[in-house]
PDB file of C-alpha atoms in Angstrom:
ATOM      1  CA  UNK A 153       7.667   8.070 -32.220  1.00 49.00           C
ATOM      2  CA  UNK A 154       9.850   8.576 -35.271  1.00 50.00           C
ATOM      3  CA  UNK A 155       7.648  11.028 -37.150  1.00 55.00           C
ATOM      4  CA  UNK A 156       5.231  11.988 -34.356  1.00 59.00           C
ATOM      5  CA  UNK A 157       2.137  11.094 -36.342  1.00 74.00           C
ATOM      6  CA  UNK A 158      -0.833   9.193 -35.054  1.00 85.00           C
ATOM      7  CA  UNK A 159      -3.549   9.734 -32.466  1.00 89.00           C
ATOM      8  CA  UNK A 160      -1.481  12.178 -30.399  1.00 88.00           C
ATOM      9  CA  UNK A 161      -0.070  14.335 -33.205  1.00 87.00           C
ATOM     10  CA  UNK A 162      -2.147  17.402 -32.262  1.00 89.00           C
ATOM     11  CA  UNK A 163      -0.723  17.256 -28.758  1.00 89.00           C
ATOM     12  CA  UNK A 164       3.011  17.051 -29.378  1.00 84.00           C
ATOM     13  CA  UNK A 165       3.469  20.812 -29.703  1.00 84.00           C
ATOM     14  CA  UNK A 166       1.546  21.384 -26.436  1.00 89.00           C
ATOM     15  CA  UNK A 167       2.885  18.525 -24.292  1.00 88.00           C
ATOM     16  CA  UNK A 168       6.278  17.183 -25.273  1.00 84.00           C
ATOM     17  CA  UNK A 169       6.131  13.378 -25.445  1.00 83.00           C
ATOM     18  CA  UNK A 170       9.818  12.729 -24.759  1.00 83.00           C
ATOM     19  CA  UNK A 171       9.530  12.320 -20.966  1.00 81.00           C
ATOM     20  CA  UNK A 172       6.427  10.136 -21.275  1.00 80.00           C
ATOM     21  CA  UNK A 173       8.187   8.076 -23.948  1.00 80.00           C
ATOM     22  CA  UNK A 174      11.395   7.596 -21.943  1.00 82.00           C
ATOM     23  CA  UNK A 175       9.521   6.641 -18.786  1.00 79.00           C
ATOM     24  CA  UNK A 176       7.253   4.268 -20.693  1.00 78.00           C
ATOM     25  CA  UNK A 177      10.143   2.637 -22.540  1.00 79.00           C
ATOM     26  CA  UNK A 178      12.025   2.069 -19.292  1.00 77.00           C
ATOM     27  CA  UNK A 179       8.997   0.672 -17.444  1.00 76.00           C
ATOM     28  CA  UNK A 180       7.802  -1.508 -20.327  1.00 75.00           C
ATOM     29  CA  UNK A 181      11.275  -2.971 -20.783  1.00 75.00           C
ATOM     30  CA  UNK A 182      11.477  -3.791 -17.075  1.00 72.00           C
ATOM     31  CA  UNK A 183       7.975  -5.264 -17.211  1.00 67.00           C
ATOM     32  CA  UNK A 184       8.760  -7.445 -20.223  1.00 65.00           C
ATOM     33  CA  UNK A 185       6.465  -5.445 -22.529  1.00 62.00           C
ATOM     34  CA  UNK A 186       3.492  -5.607 -20.178  1.00 71.00           C
ATOM     35  CA  UNK A 187       0.258  -3.876 -21.256  1.00 70.00           C
ATOM     36  CA  UNK A 188      -0.506  -3.083 -17.617  1.00 77.00           C
ATOM     37  CA  UNK A 189       2.392  -0.588 -17.844  1.00 79.00           C
ATOM     38  CA  UNK A 190       1.914   0.686 -21.400  1.00 81.00           C
ATOM     39  CA  UNK A 191      -1.805   1.423 -21.163  1.00 86.00           C
ATOM     40  CA  UNK A 192      -1.665   3.636 -18.043  1.00 86.00           C
ATOM     41  CA  UNK A 193       1.215   5.650 -19.535  1.00 85.00           C
ATOM     42  CA  UNK A 194      -0.758   6.242 -22.733  1.00 88.00           C
ATOM     43  CA  UNK A 195      -3.815   7.129 -20.634  1.00 90.00           C
ATOM     44  CA  UNK A 196      -1.752   9.668 -18.655  1.00 90.00           C
ATOM     45  CA  UNK A 197      -0.424  11.275 -21.841  1.00 90.00           C
ATOM     46  CA  UNK A 198      -3.911  11.395 -23.390  1.00 93.00           C
ATOM     47  CA  UNK A 199      -5.322  12.972 -20.235  1.00 93.00           C
ATOM     48  CA  UNK A 200      -2.526  15.551 -20.069  1.00 93.00           C
ATOM     49  CA  UNK A 201      -3.035  16.387 -23.747  1.00 93.00           C
ATOM     50  CA  UNK A 202      -6.771  16.875 -23.258  1.00 94.00           C
ATOM     51  CA  UNK A 203      -6.156  19.144 -20.258  1.00 95.00           C
ATOM     52  CA  UNK A 204      -4.035  21.319 -22.548  1.00 94.00           C
ATOM     53  CA  UNK A 205      -6.833  21.474 -25.122  1.00 94.00           C
ATOM     54  CA  UNK A 206      -5.445  19.039 -27.683  1.00 93.00           C
ATOM     55  CA  UNK A 207      -7.675  16.720 -29.669  1.00 92.00           C
ATOM     56  CA  UNK A 208      -6.591  13.137 -29.073  1.00 93.00           C
ATOM     57  CA  UNK A 209      -7.826  10.541 -31.527  1.00 93.00           C
ATOM     58  CA  UNK A 210      -8.438   6.863 -30.773  1.00 93.00           C
ATOM     59  CA  UNK A 211      -5.223   5.554 -29.264  1.00 91.00           C
ATOM     60  CA  UNK A 212      -6.765   2.523 -27.588  1.00 91.00           C
ATOM     61  CA  UNK A 213      -7.416   0.502 -30.759  1.00 90.00           C
ATOM     62  CA  UNK A 214      -3.885   0.657 -32.230  1.00 88.00           C
ATOM     63  CA  UNK A 215      -2.268   0.101 -28.822  1.00 86.00           C
ATOM     64  CA  UNK A 216      -4.603  -2.737 -27.814  1.00 87.00           C
ATOM     65  CA  UNK A 217      -5.584  -0.936 -24.611  1.00 87.00           C
ATOM     66  CA  UNK A 218      -9.212  -1.485 -23.735  1.00 82.00           C
ATOM     67  CA  UNK A 219     -11.103   1.063 -21.702  1.00 79.00           C
ATOM     68  CA  UNK A 220     -11.195  -0.052 -18.071  1.00 67.00           C
ATOM     69  CA  UNK A 221     -14.532  -0.899 -16.515  1.00 60.00           C
ATOM     70  CA  UNK A 222     -15.703   1.349 -13.739  1.00 52.00           C
ATOM     71  CA  UNK A 223     -15.325  -0.524 -10.484  1.00 52.00           C
ATOM     72  CA  UNK A 224     -18.294   1.344  -8.997  1.00 53.00           C
ATOM     73  CA  UNK A 225     -20.756  -0.396 -11.312  1.00 53.00           C
ATOM     74  CA  UNK A 226     -22.863  -2.968  -9.564  1.00 53.00           C
ATOM     75  CA  UNK A 227     -25.041  -5.397 -11.493  1.00 52.00           C
ATOM     76  CA  UNK A 228     -28.181  -6.651  -9.838  1.00 50.00           C
TER      77      UNK A 228
END
């Protein structure tokens, strides 16, 4: 946040992170730092960045957010 470097740096000039950051900070504080809040917010920002044509680098590893499994997969 402080220097806007990291996996989203190419996006910050296209999609301002301030609203995402404020909303995330508020929700994560209310949720006691819960990953189930942080990860969807980061996913939403990454998706919005990609829709605007920004290259988003791996944000899941540093944030500890694993890619969700597709619920439509059925193992036989």
